[in-house]
CSV table of C-alpha atoms in Angstrom, one decimal:
chain,number,residue,atom,x,y,z
Q,17,UNK,CA,0.0,0.0,0.0
Q,18,UNK,CA,1.4,3.5,-0.9
Q,19,UNK,CA,2.1,6.0,1.9
Q,20,UNK,CA,-0.6,8.2,0.4
Q,21,UNK,CA,-3.2,5.5,0.9
Q,22,UNK,CA,-1.9,4.7,4.4
Q,23,UNK,CA,-2.4,8.3,5.4
Q,24,UNK,CA,-5.8,8.5,3.9
Q,25,UNK,CA,-6.8,5.2,5.5
Q,26,UNK,CA,-5.7,6.5,8.9
Q,27,UNK,CA,-7.7,9.7,8.5
Q,28,UNK,CA,-10.8,7.8,7.5
Q,29,UNK,CA,-10.4,5.5,10.6
Q,30,UNK,CA,-10.0,8.5,12.9
Q,31,UNK,CA,-13.2,10.0,11.5
Q,32,UNK,CA,-15.1,6.8,11.9
Q,33,UNK,CA,-13.9,6.3,15.5
Q,34,UNK,CA,-15.0,9.8,16.4
Q,35,UNK,CA,-18.3,9.3,14.6
Q,36,UNK,CA,-19.1,6.0,16.3
Q,37,UNK,CA,-17.6,6.6,19.7
Q,38,UNK,CA,-18.4,10.1,20.8
Q,39,UNK,CA,-18.0,10.7,24.5
Q,40,UNK,CA,-20.8,12.0,26.8
Q,41,UNK,CA,-20.5,15.7,27.6
Q,42,UNK,CA,-20.9,17.5,30.9
Q,43,UNK,CA,-24.4,17.9,32.1
Q,44,UNK,CA,-25.7,21.5,32.7
Q,45,UNK,CA,-28.4,22.7,35.0
Q,46,UNK,CA,-31.3,24.4,33.2
Q,47,UNK,CA,-31.5,28.0,34.2
Q,48,UNK,CA,-34.5,30.4,34.1
Q,49,UNK,CA,-35.1,32.5,31.0
Q,50,UNK,CA,-33.0,35.6,30.7
Q,51,UNK,CA,-35.3,38.3,29.2
Q,52,UNK,CA,-32.4,40.6,28.1
Q,53,UNK,CA,-29.3,38.4,27.8
Q,54,UNK,CA,-25.9,40.1,27.8
Q,55,UNK,CA,-22.8,38.8,26.2
Q,56,UNK,CA,-20.3,37.6,28.9
Q,57,UNK,CA,-17.3,35.4,29.4
Q,58,UNK,CA,-17.9,32.0,31.1
Q,59,UNK,CA,-15.4,30.0,33.2
Q,60,UNK,CA,-16.6,26.8,31.5
Q,61,UNK,CA,-14.8,26.0,28.2
Q,62,UNK,CA,-17.1,24.4,25.8
Q,63,UNK,CA,-15.7,21.5,23.8
Q,64,UNK,CA,-16.9,20.0,20.5
Q,65,UNK,CA,-18.6,17.1,22.2
Q,66,UNK,CA,-21.0,19.7,23.7
Q,67,UNK,CA,-21.9,21.2,20.4
Q,68,UNK,CA,-24.5,19.4,18.3
Q,69,UNK,CA,-24.3,20.4,14.6
Q,70,UNK,CA,-27.6,19.9,12.8
Q,71,UNK,CA,-27.3,19.9,9.0
Q,72,UNK,CA,-30.7,20.9,7.5
Q,73,UNK,CA,-30.6,18.1,5.0
Q,74,UNK,CA,-33.3,16.9,2.7
Q,75,UNK,CA,-34.4,13.4,1.6
Q,76,UNK,CA,-33.9,13.8,-2.1
Q,77,UNK,CA,-30.8,11.8,-3.1
Q,78,UNK,CA,-28.8,14.7,-4.3
Q,79,UNK,CA,-29.3,16.7,-1.1
Q,80,UNK,CA,-28.8,13.6,1.1
Q,81,UNK,CA,-25.5,13.0,-0.6
Q,82,UNK,CA,-24.3,16.6,-0.2
Q,83,UNK,CA,-25.3,16.6,3.5
Q,84,UNK,CA,-23.4,13.3,4.1
Q,85,UNK,CA,-20.3,14.8,2.4
Q,86,UNK,CA,-20.6,17.9,4.7
Q,87,UNK,CA,-21.0,15.7,7.7
Q,88,UNK,CA,-17.8,13.7,6.9
Q,89,UNK,CA,-15.9,17.0,6.4
Q,90,UNK,CA,-16.9,18.2,9.8
Q,91,UNK,CA,-16.1,14.8,11.5
Q,92,UNK,CA,-12.7,14.8,9.8
Q,93,UNK,CA,-12.0,18.3,11.0
Q,94,UNK,CA,-13.1,17.3,14.5
Q,95,UNK,CA,-10.8,14.3,14.4
Q,96,UNK,CA,-7.9,16.5,13.4
Q,97,UNK,CA,-8.6,18.7,16.5
Q,98,UNK,CA,-8.6,15.5,18.6
Q,99,UNK,CA,-12.2,15.8,19.6
Q,100,UNK,CA,-15.6,14.2,18.8
Q,101,UNK,CA,-18.6,16.2,17.7
Q,102,UNK,CA,-22.2,15.0,17.3
Q,103,UNK,CA,-23.4,15.8,13.7
Q,104,UNK,CA,-27.0,15.2,12.9
Q,105,UNK,CA,-28.6,15.0,9.4
Q,106,UNK,CA,-32.0,16.5,9.9
Q,107,UNK,CA,-33.7,14.2,7.4
Q,108,UNK,CA,-32.4,11.2,9.3
Q,109,UNK,CA,-33.6,12.4,12.8
Q,110,UNK,CA,-36.9,10.6,12.4
Q,111,UNK,CA,-39.3,9.3,9.8
Q,112,UNK,CA,-41.3,12.5,9.9
Q,113,UNK,CA,-40.7,14.7,6.9
Q,114,UNK,CA,-42.0,17.7,8.7
Q,115,UNK,CA,-38.8,17.9,10.8
Q,116,UNK,CA,-37.4,20.2,8.0
Q,117,UNK,CA,-39.3,23.0,9.6
Q,118,UNK,CA,-37.1,22.6,12.8
Q,119,UNK,CA,-39.8,23.3,15.4
Q,120,UNK,CA,-41.3,19.8,15.3
Q,121,UNK,CA,-37.7,18.4,15.7
Q,122,UNK,CA,-36.8,20.4,18.8
Q,123,UNK,CA,-38.4,17.9,21.3
Q,124,UNK,CA,-36.5,15.0,19.7
Q,125,UNK,CA,-33.2,17.0,19.7
Q,126,UNK,CA,-33.7,18.0,23.4
Q,127,UNK,CA,-34.5,14.4,24.5
Q,128,UNK,CA,-31.6,12.8,22.6
Q,129,UNK,CA,-28.8,15.4,23.0
Q,130,UNK,CA,-29.9,17.8,25.7
Q,131,UNK,CA,-28.3,16.2,28.7
Q,132,UNK,CA,-24.7,16.3,27.3
Q,133,UNK,CA,-24.9,19.4,25.1
Q,134,UNK,CA,-24.3,23.1,25.6
Q,135,UNK,CA,-25.2,24.4,22.0
Q,136,UNK,CA,-27.2,23.3,19.0
Q,137,UNK,CA,-25.9,24.8,15.8
Q,138,UNK,CA,-28.0,24.6,12.6
Q,139,UNK,CA,-26.3,24.9,9.1
Q,140,UNK,CA,-27.3,24.2,5.6
Q,141,UNK,CA,-25.8,21.5,3.3
Q,142,UNK,CA,-23.5,24.0,1.6
Q,143,UNK,CA,-22.4,25.8,4.8
Q,144,UNK,CA,-18.7,25.4,5.6
Q,145,UNK,CA,-17.7,25.5,9.3
Q,146,UNK,CA,-14.4,26.2,11.1
Q,147,UNK,CA,-14.9,24.3,14.3
Q,148,UNK,CA,-12.1,26.0,16.2
Q,149,UNK,CA,-13.6,29.4,15.3
Q,150,UNK,CA,-17.0,28.2,16.2
Q,151,UNK,CA,-15.9,27.2,19.7
Q,152,UNK,CA,-14.3,30.6,20.1
Q,153,UNK,CA,-17.7,32.2,19.4
Q,154,UNK,CA,-19.6,29.9,21.8
Q,155,UNK,CA,-17.1,30.4,24.6
Q,156,UNK,CA,-18.0,34.1,24.7
Q,157,UNK,CA,-21.5,33.3,25.9
Q,158,UNK,CA,-22.7,31.8,29.2
Q,159,UNK,CA,-24.0,28.3,28.6
Q,160,UNK,CA,-26.5,28.8,31.5
Q,161,UNK,CA,-28.5,31.5,29.7
Q,162,UNK,CA,-30.8,31.6,26.7
Q,163,UNK,CA,-29.1,32.6,23.5
Q,164,UNK,CA,-30.3,32.8,19.9
Q,165,UNK,CA,-27.3,33.6,17.7
Q,166,UNK,CA,-27.0,34.2,13.9
Q,167,UNK,CA,-26.2,36.5,11.0
Q,168,UNK,CA,-29.0,39.1,11.3
Q,169,UNK,CA,-31.4,39.8,8.4
Q,170,UNK,CA,-34.3,42.2,8.6
Q,171,UNK,CA,-37.2,43.4,6.4
Q,172,UNK,CA,-36.8,46.7,4.8
Q,173,UNK,CA,-40.5,47.1,4.4
Q,174,UNK,CA,-43.5,45.2,5.7
Q,175,UNK,CA,-43.7,41.9,3.8
Q,176,UNK,CA,-46.6,39.8,2.8
Q,177,UNK,CA,-44.6,36.6,3.4
Q,178,UNK,CA,-44.2,37.6,7.0
Q,179,UNK,CA,-47.9,38.6,7.4
Q,180,UNK,CA,-46.8,42.3,7.5
Q,181,UNK,CA,-45.3,41.7,11.0
Q,182,UNK,CA,-43.6,44.6,12.7
Q,183,UNK,CA,-45.1,46.9,10.0
Q,184,UNK,CA,-44.5,50.0,12.0
Q,185,UNK,CA,-40.7,49.4,12.1
Q,186,UNK,CA,-39.8,46.3,9.9
Q,187,UNK,CA,-36.1,46.9,10.5
Q,188,UNK,CA,-36.5,46.5,14.3
Q,189,UNK,CA,-36.9,42.7,14.2
Q,190,UNK,CA,-34.0,40.4,13.2
Q,191,UNK,CA,-34.0,36.8,12.0
Q,192,UNK,CA,-31.1,34.6,10.9
Q,193,UNK,CA,-29.7,33.9,7.5
Q,194,UNK,CA,-29.6,30.1,7.6
Q,195,UNK,CA,-26.8,29.9,5.1
Q,196,UNK,CA,-24.5,31.4,7.7
Q,197,UNK,CA,-25.7,29.1,10.5
Q,198,UNK,CA,-27.6,29.9,13.6
Q,199,UNK,CA,-27.4,28.6,17.2
Q,200,UNK,CA,-29.5,27.9,20.2
Q,201,UNK,CA,-28.1,27.5,23.7
Q,202,UNK,CA,-29.4,24.4,25.6
Q,203,UNK,CA,-31.5,26.3,28.1
Q,204,UNK,CA,-33.4,28.0,25.2
Q,205,UNK,CA,-33.8,24.9,23.1
Q,206,UNK,CA,-35.1,23.0,26.1
Q,207,UNK,CA,-37.7,25.6,26.9
Q,208,UNK,CA,-38.8,25.8,23.2
Q,209,UNK,CA,-39.1,22.0,23.1
Q,210,UNK,CA,-41.4,22.2,26.1
Q,211,UNK,CA,-43.5,24.8,24.4
Q,212,UNK,CA,-43.8,22.7,21.3
Q,213,UNK,CA,-45.0,19.8,23.4
Q,214,UNK,CA,-47.7,21.8,25.2
Q,215,UNK,CA,-48.7,24.8,23.1
Q,216,UNK,CA,-50.4,24.8,19.7
Q,217,UNK,CA,-48.8,27.1,17.1
Q,218,UNK,CA,-50.7,30.2,16.2
Q,219,UNK,CA,-50.5,29.4,12.5
Q,220,UNK,CA,-51.0,26.2,10.6
Q,221,UNK,CA,-48.8,27.4,7.8
Q,222,UNK,CA,-45.0,27.3,7.5
Q,223,UNK,CA,-44.0,29.9,4.9
Q,224,UNK,CA,-40.7,31.5,5.7
Q,225,UNK,CA,-39.0,29.2,8.2
Q,226,UNK,CA,-36.2,31.5,9.4
Q,227,UNK,CA,-38.6,34.4,10.2
Q,228,UNK,CA,-41.2,32.1,11.9
Q,229,UNK,CA,-38.6,30.5,14.1
Q,230,UNK,CA,-37.4,33.9,15.2
Q,231,UNK,CA,-40.9,35.0,16.0
Q,232,UNK,CA,-41.6,31.8,17.9
Q,233,UNK,CA,-38.4,32.3,20.0
Q,234,UNK,CA,-39.1,36.0,20.6
Q,235,UNK,CA,-42.6,35.1,22.0
Q,236,UNK,CA,-44.0,38.6,21.8
Q,237,UNK,CA,-41.1,40.0,23.8
Q,238,UNK,CA,-40.9,37.3,26.5
Q,239,UNK,CA,-38.1,35.5,24.7
Q,240,UNK,CA,-34.7,36.6,23.4
Q,241,UNK,CA,-34.2,38.4,20.1
Q,242,UNK,CA,-31.5,37.3,17.7
Q,243,UNK,CA,-28.0,38.3,18.8
Q,244,UNK,CA,-25.9,39.1,15.8
Q,245,UNK,CA,-22.6,37.3,15.5
Q,246,UNK,CA,-20.0,38.8,13.1
Q,247,UNK,CA,-18.2,35.5,12.7
Q,248,UNK,CA,-21.2,33.9,11.1
Q,249,UNK,CA,-20.7,34.7,7.5
Q,250,UNK,CA,-21.9,34.0,4.0
Q,251,UNK,CA,-19.1,35.8,2.2
Q,252,UNK,CA,-15.5,34.9,3.2
Q,253,UNK,CA,-13.7,37.4,5.3
Q,254,UNK,CA,-11.3,37.4,8.3
Q,255,UNK,CA,-12.2,35.4,11.4
Q,256,UNK,CA,-15.3,33.7,9.9
Q,257,UNK,CA,-16.6,30.6,11.7
Q,258,UNK,CA,-18.9,29.9,8.8
Q,259,UNK,CA,-19.0,30.6,5.1
Q,260,UNK,CA,-21.4,29.6,2.4
Q,261,UNK,CA,-20.8,28.3,-1.1
Q,262,UNK,CA,-23.9,28.6,-3.3
Q,263,UNK,CA,-27.5,27.6,-3.7
Q,264,UNK,CA,-26.8,27.0,-7.5
Q,265,UNK,CA,-24.1,24.4,-7.5
Q,266,UNK,CA,-22.1,23.4,-10.6
Q,267,UNK,CA,-23.3,19.9,-11.3
Q,268,UNK,CA,-22.2,19.8,-14.9
Q,269,UNK,CA,-23.7,21.1,-18.2
Q,270,UNK,CA,-27.2,22.4,-17.9
Q,271,UNK,CA,-30.0,20.1,-19.0
Q,272,UNK,CA,-31.2,20.7,-22.5
Q,273,UNK,CA,-34.0,23.2,-23.3
Q,274,UNK,CA,-35.9,20.2,-24.7
Q,275,UNK,CA,-35.8,18.5,-21.3
Q,276,UNK,CA,-38.2,21.0,-19.8
Q,277,UNK,CA,-41.8,21.3,-20.7
Q,278,UNK,CA,-43.3,24.6,-19.5
Q,279,UNK,CA,-47.0,25.0,-18.7
Q,280,UNK,CA,-48.3,28.6,-18.0
Q,281,UNK,CA,-51.6,28.8,-16.3
Q,282,UNK,CA,-53.6,31.8,-17.5
Q,283,UNK,CA,-57.2,32.9,-18.2
Q,284,UNK,CA,-58.9,35.2,-20.7
Q,285,UNK,CA,-58.9,38.3,-18.4
Q,286,UNK,CA,-55.1,38.2,-18.2
Q,287,UNK,CA,-54.4,37.5,-21.9
Q,288,UNK,CA,-53.7,41.2,-22.6
Q,289,UNK,CA,-52.1,42.1,-19.3
Q,290,UNK,CA,-49.8,39.3,-18.1
Q,291,UNK,CA,-49.1,37.1,-21.1
Q,292,UNK,CA,-47.3,40.0,-23.0
Q,293,UNK,CA,-44.9,40.2,-20.0
Q,294,UNK,CA,-44.0,36.5,-20.3
Q,295,UNK,CA,-43.4,36.9,-24.1
Q,296,UNK,CA,-41.2,40.0,-23.5
Q,297,UNK,CA,-39.0,38.3,-20.9
Q,298,UNK,CA,-38.5,34.6,-20.5
Q,299,UNK,CA,-40.7,32.8,-23.1
Q,300,UNK,CA,-37.8,32.9,-25.6
Q,301,UNK,CA,-35.7,30.6,-23.3
Q,302,UNK,CA,-38.3,27.7,-23.5
Q,303,UNK,CA,-38.2,25.0,-26.2
Q,304,UNK,CA,-41.6,23.7,-25.3
Q,305,UNK,CA,-44.2,26.1,-23.8
Q,306,UNK,CA,-48.0,26.1,-23.8
Q,307,UNK,CA,-50.4,28.6,-22.3
Q,308,UNK,CA,-53.4,26.9,-20.6
Q,309,UNK,CA,-56.5,29.1,-20.5
Q,310,UNK,CA,-60.3,28.9,-20.2
Q,311,UNK,CA,-60.7,30.0,-23.8
Q,312,UNK,CA,-58.8,29.3,-27.0
Q,313,UNK,CA,-56.9,32.3,-28.3
Q,314,UNK,CA,-55.0,31.7,-31.5
Q,315,UNK,CA,-53.1,34.9,-31.2
Q,316,UNK,CA,-51.1,33.7,-28.2
Q,317,UNK,CA,-51.9,30.7,-28.7
Q,318,UNK,CA,-53.7,29.2,-25.8
Q,319,UNK,CA,-54.9,25.7,-25.1
Q,320,UNK,CA,-58.4,25.2,-23.6
Q,321,UNK,CA,-58.4,22.1,-21.4
Q,322,UNK,CA,-62.1,22.1,-20.9
Q,323,UNK,CA,-61.8,23.2,-17.3
Q,324,UNK,CA,-63.7,26.3,-16.3
Q,325,UNK,CA,-61.7,29.2,-14.8
Q,326,UNK,CA,-61.8,29.6,-11.1
Q,327,UNK,CA,-60.9,32.7,-9.1
Q,328,UNK,CA,-58.5,30.7,-6.9
Q,329,UNK,CA,-57.1,27.2,-6.5
Q,330,UNK,CA,-56.9,26.0,-10.1
Q,331,UNK,CA,-56.6,22.3,-9.1
Q,332,UNK,CA,-58.7,21.0,-11.9
Q,333,UNK,CA,-56.6,22.9,-14.5
Q,334,UNK,CA,-53.3,21.7,-12.9
Q,335,UNK,CA,-54.3,18.0,-12.9
Q,336,UNK,CA,-55.4,18.4,-16.5
Q,337,UNK,CA,-51.9,19.7,-17.3
Q,338,UNK,CA,-50.4,16.7,-15.6
Q,339,UNK,CA,-52.4,14.3,-17.7
Q,340,UNK,CA,-51.6,16.2,-20.9
Q,341,UNK,CA,-47.9,16.1,-20.0
Q,342,UNK,CA,-48.0,12.3,-20.0
Q,343,UNK,CA,-50.0,12.1,-23.3
Q,344,UNK,CA,-48.8,12.1,-26.9
Q,345,UNK,CA,-50.3,15.6,-27.4
Q,346,UNK,CA,-47.0,17.2,-26.3
Q,347,UNK,CA,-43.3,16.5,-26.9
Q,348,UNK,CA,-41.9,14.1,-24.3
Q,349,UNK,CA,-39.6,15.8,-21.7
Q,350,UNK,CA,-38.0,14.8,-18.4
Q,351,UNK,CA,-39.3,17.8,-16.5
Q,352,UNK,CA,-42.5,19.6,-16.2
Q,353,UNK,CA,-42.5,23.3,-15.0
Q,354,UNK,CA,-45.9,24.7,-14.0
Q,355,UNK,CA,-46.1,28.5,-13.4
Q,356,UNK,CA,-48.6,31.3,-13.1
Q,357,UNK,CA,-49.0,33.9,-15.8
Q,358,UNK,CA,-47.5,36.4,-13.4
Q,359,UNK,CA,-44.4,34.3,-12.6
Q,360,UNK,CA,-41.0,35.6,-13.7
Q,361,UNK,CA,-38.5,32.9,-14.1
Q,362,UNK,CA,-34.9,32.3,-15.3
Q,363,UNK,CA,-35.0,29.1,-17.4
Q,364,UNK,CA,-31.2,29.1,-18.0
Q,365,UNK,CA,-30.6,29.0,-14.2
Q,366,UNK,CA,-33.3,26.4,-13.7
Q,367,UNK,CA,-31.6,24.2,-16.3
Q,368,UNK,CA,-28.4,24.5,-14.4
Q,369,UNK,CA,-30.1,23.6,-11.1
Q,370,UNK,CA,-31.9,20.6,-12.6
Q,371,UNK,CA,-28.5,19.1,-13.7
Q,372,UNK,CA,-28.1,18.2,-10.0
Q,373,UNK,CA,-31.2,16.0,-9.9
Q,374,UNK,CA,-31.9,12.6,-11.3
Q,375,UNK,CA,-35.0,12.7,-13.6
Q,376,UNK,CA,-35.4,8.9,-13.1
Q,377,UNK,CA,-36.4,9.7,-9.5
Q,378,UNK,CA,-39.8,11.2,-8.4
Q,379,UNK,CA,-38.7,14.8,-7.8
Q,380,UNK,CA,-40.8,17.7,-6.7
Q,381,UNK,CA,-38.8,20.9,-6.5
Q,382,UNK,CA,-39.5,24.6,-5.7
Q,383,UNK,CA,-40.1,26.8,-2.7
Q,384,UNK,CA,-41.4,24.5,0.1
Q,385,UNK,CA,-44.2,25.5,2.3
Q,386,UNK,CA,-45.8,23.4,5.0
Q,387,UNK,CA,-49.3,22.9,6.5
Q,388,UNK,CA,-49.9,21.6,10.0
Q,389,UNK,CA,-46.3,20.3,10.3
Q,390,UNK,CA,-46.3,20.2,14.1
Q,391,UNK,CA,-49.5,18.1,13.9
Q,392,UNK,CA,-48.2,15.6,11.3
Q,393,UNK,CA,-49.2,17.7,8.3
Q,394,UNK,CA,-47.6,17.9,4.9
Q,395,UNK,CA,-45.2,19.9,2.7
Q,396,UNK,CA,-46.0,21.4,-0.7
Q,397,UNK,CA,-44.2,23.4,-3.4
Q,398,UNK,CA,-45.9,26.8,-3.6
Q,399,UNK,CA,-47.3,27.4,-7.0
Q,400,UNK,CA,-46.5,31.1,-7.7
Q,401,UNK,CA,-42.7,30.5,-7.5
Q,402,UNK,CA,-43.0,27.6,-10.0
Q,403,UNK,CA,-43.5,23.9,-9.4
Q,404,UNK,CA,-41.0,21.5,-11.0
Q,405,UNK,CA,-41.9,17.8,-11.3
Q,406,UNK,CA,-40.0,15.0,-12.9
Q,407,UNK,CA,-41.8,12.8,-15.3
Q,408,UNK,CA,-41.6,10.0,-12.8
Q,409,UNK,CA,-43.3,12.2,-10.1
Q,410,UNK,CA,-46.1,13.2,-12.5
Q,411,UNK,CA,-46.7,9.5,-13.4
Q,412,UNK,CA,-46.7,8.6,-9.7
Q,413,UNK,CA,-49.3,11.3,-9.0
Q,414,UNK,CA,-51.6,10.6,-12.0
Q,415,UNK,CA,-51.6,6.8,-11.7
Q,416,UNK,CA,-52.1,6.8,-7.9
Q,417,UNK,CA,-55.6,8.1,-8.2
Q,418,UNK,CA,-54.8,11.3,-6.4
Q,419,UNK,CA,-57.0,14.2,-7.5
Q,420,UNK,CA,-58.9,17.3,-6.7
Q,421,UNK,CA,-61.9,17.5,-4.4
Q,422,UNK,CA,-63.0,20.5,-6.5
Q,423,UNK,CA,-61.7,22.4,-9.5
Q,424,UNK,CA,-60.9,25.4,-7.3
Q,425,UNK,CA,-59.0,23.5,-4.6
Q,426,UNK,CA,-55.5,24.8,-4.0
Q,427,UNK,CA,-53.5,22.9,-6.6
Q,428,UNK,CA,-50.1,23.2,-4.9
Q,429,UNK,CA,-51.5,22.0,-1.5
Q,430,UNK,CA,-53.4,19.1,-3.1
Q,431,UNK,CA,-50.2,18.0,-4.9
Q,432,UNK,CA,-48.3,18.3,-1.7
Q,433,UNK,CA,-50.8,16.1,0.1
Q,434,UNK,CA,-50.7,13.6,-2.7
Q,435,UNK,CA,-46.9,13.5,-2.7
Q,436,UNK,CA,-46.7,13.1,1.1
Q,437,UNK,CA,-49.2,10.2,1.0
Q,438,UNK,CA,-47.1,8.6,-1.8
Q,439,UNK,CA,-43.8,9.0,0.1
Q,440,UNK,CA,-42.3,11.4,-2.5
Q,441,UNK,CA,-40.3,14.2,-0.8
Q,442,UNK,CA,-40.9,17.8,-1.5
Q,443,UNK,CA,-37.5,19.4,-2.2
Q,444,UNK,CA,-36.8,23.0,-1.3
Q,445,UNK,CA,-34.7,25.5,-3.1
Q,446,UNK,CA,-34.6,29.1,-1.8
Q,447,UNK,CA,-34.0,30.3,-5.3
Q,448,UNK,CA,-37.7,30.1,-6.0
Q,449,UNK,CA,-39.8,32.9,-4.6
Q,450,UNK,CA,-43.5,33.1,-4.1
Q,451,UNK,CA,-43.4,36.9,-3.7
Q,452,UNK,CA,-41.8,40.0,-5.3
Q,453,UNK,CA,-38.1,41.1,-4.7
Q,454,UNK,CA,-39.4,43.9,-2.4
Q,455,UNK,CA,-40.7,41.3,0.0
Q,456,UNK,CA,-37.2,39.9,0.8
Q,457,UNK,CA,-34.1,41.5,2.3
Q,458,UNK,CA,-31.9,42.8,-0.5
Q,459,UNK,CA,-28.8,41.5,1.3
Q,460,UNK,CA,-30.3,38.0,1.0
Q,461,UNK,CA,-31.2,38.3,-2.7
Q,462,UNK,CA,-27.9,39.8,-3.6
Q,463,UNK,CA,-26.1,36.6,-2.4
Q,464,UNK,CA,-28.4,34.4,-4.5
Q,465,UNK,CA,-28.9,33.7,-8.2
Q,466,UNK,CA,-32.6,33.8,-8.0
Q,467,UNK,CA,-34.7,31.5,-10.3
Q,468,UNK,CA,-38.1,33.0,-9.9
Q,469,UNK,CA,-40.3,35.7,-8.5
Q,470,UNK,CA,-44.1,36.1,-8.4
Q,471,UNK,CA,-46.7,38.9,-8.6
Q,472,UNK,CA,-46.8,42.1,-10.7
Q,473,UNK,CA,-48.5,44.1,-8.0
Q,474,UNK,CA,-47.0,47.6,-7.6
Q,475,UNK,CA,-43.9,46.6,-9.6
Q,476,UNK,CA,-42.4,46.9,-13.1
Q,477,UNK,CA,-42.1,43.1,-13.9
Q,478,UNK,CA,-39.9,43.6,-17.0
Q,479,UNK,CA,-37.5,45.7,-14.9
Q,480,UNK,CA,-37.5,43.1,-12.2
Q,481,UNK,CA,-36.7,40.4,-14.7
Q,482,UNK,CA,-33.8,42.4,-16.2
Q,483,UNK,CA,-32.4,43.2,-12.8
Q,484,UNK,CA,-32.7,40.0,-10.9
Q,485,UNK,CA,-33.2,37.2,-13.4
Q,486,UNK,CA,-31.6,38.0,-16.8
Q,487,UNK,CA,-28.1,36.7,-17.2
Q,488,UNK,CA,-26.0,38.8,-19.6
Q,489,UNK,CA,-23.9,37.0,-22.3
Q,490,UNK,CA,-25.3,33.6,-21.4
Q,491,UNK,CA,-24.4,30.9,-23.8
Q,492,UNK,CA,-27.5,29.5,-25.5
Q,493,UNK,CA,-27.2,25.8,-25.0
Q,494,UNK,CA,-29.5,23.5,-26.9
């Protein structure tokens, strides 16, 4: 065996030993809630064995693989520091898919790791961590107090996705950027877990996870606000404990234009208002695209599926699109994209993203929302940001017998309920957006390569497309 292989083999053995044989940490006494925590130095030095790193992983094979790679990197780093560190893949924590929304997972995390842990640190699959720098951060704070740490984001104006919370002063409330990582001290996590066990949530919907977690922790002023930590970073700089790579990874050449079939849902009253925006912006990037309406209009042209238009829901229309996608009436493609007529989307970026996913799997991709997740609810891909389904996923839905209880049922939620019952994971990408750019922090959007936005209300949609979605000098792959 070559010296190179011997060294690599020793490193791998060290990683596995730390992974399988992590020691039990020192127990800490739970202290009462500190309403206004102050940063302070503690005499106790926190070690890695007292820090649980939770990777917010997903069940889709690509994401599970990336999360496993991140876990091994962290374990190897811990081994090189001569310590063990508990690393949890969120999608493996239990069989319940709703754990992705974090709050339902807190009781399990508290019961499993609470006795031997000082901190719980949540990161994304593409978040890189310097464990030594992370320990330096944690050792600035008393482990006996309630702490909520992160890279602070705030709304610049009242946002619909946050139910217009803090509308009098949107900038006053901070919530964490998950890409930089965020942390809960053990006393805080234990109290939150107890609340989850005993108190019903005020909303059945999970829309913007990072904001809703911060609101739940804040508890109308009875809990701590987010404490900003300068070492939690997305862009690399000196002394960072975390950095972030990208939400749009390079998985090879983009999928072909012909691999995506695009279905635009519209109706007669929006033919002259919204359809021209699609034609002026992103329609040219589609190889196969059809407009589905309640009337036939040869000037666009549109396809009438025989489903009457409804003011909301559109479930009947969407399921008719699913059946048509599987028929011989349209060219065969691996992927189906369903959007609204006021959705703005970058198809070149979508084609790059889809290269990471296996079309032979049942894939449902977009911006993930949740309904009743603390009470064993279900996830769904929100329709306005765009719903992407592999051909396998469409076949699974159509041939399962799933369907609408009415034509005006919410199509995205019905699809989510079907997929959950069929065991097909709903996969989240923060590059899809159900709302307008103004409804998100600009600092967050500027670090992304957004794939979609939704709604034309009080905006110039063509200007939004050019600023946020149009790539200049993009090579036009077939």
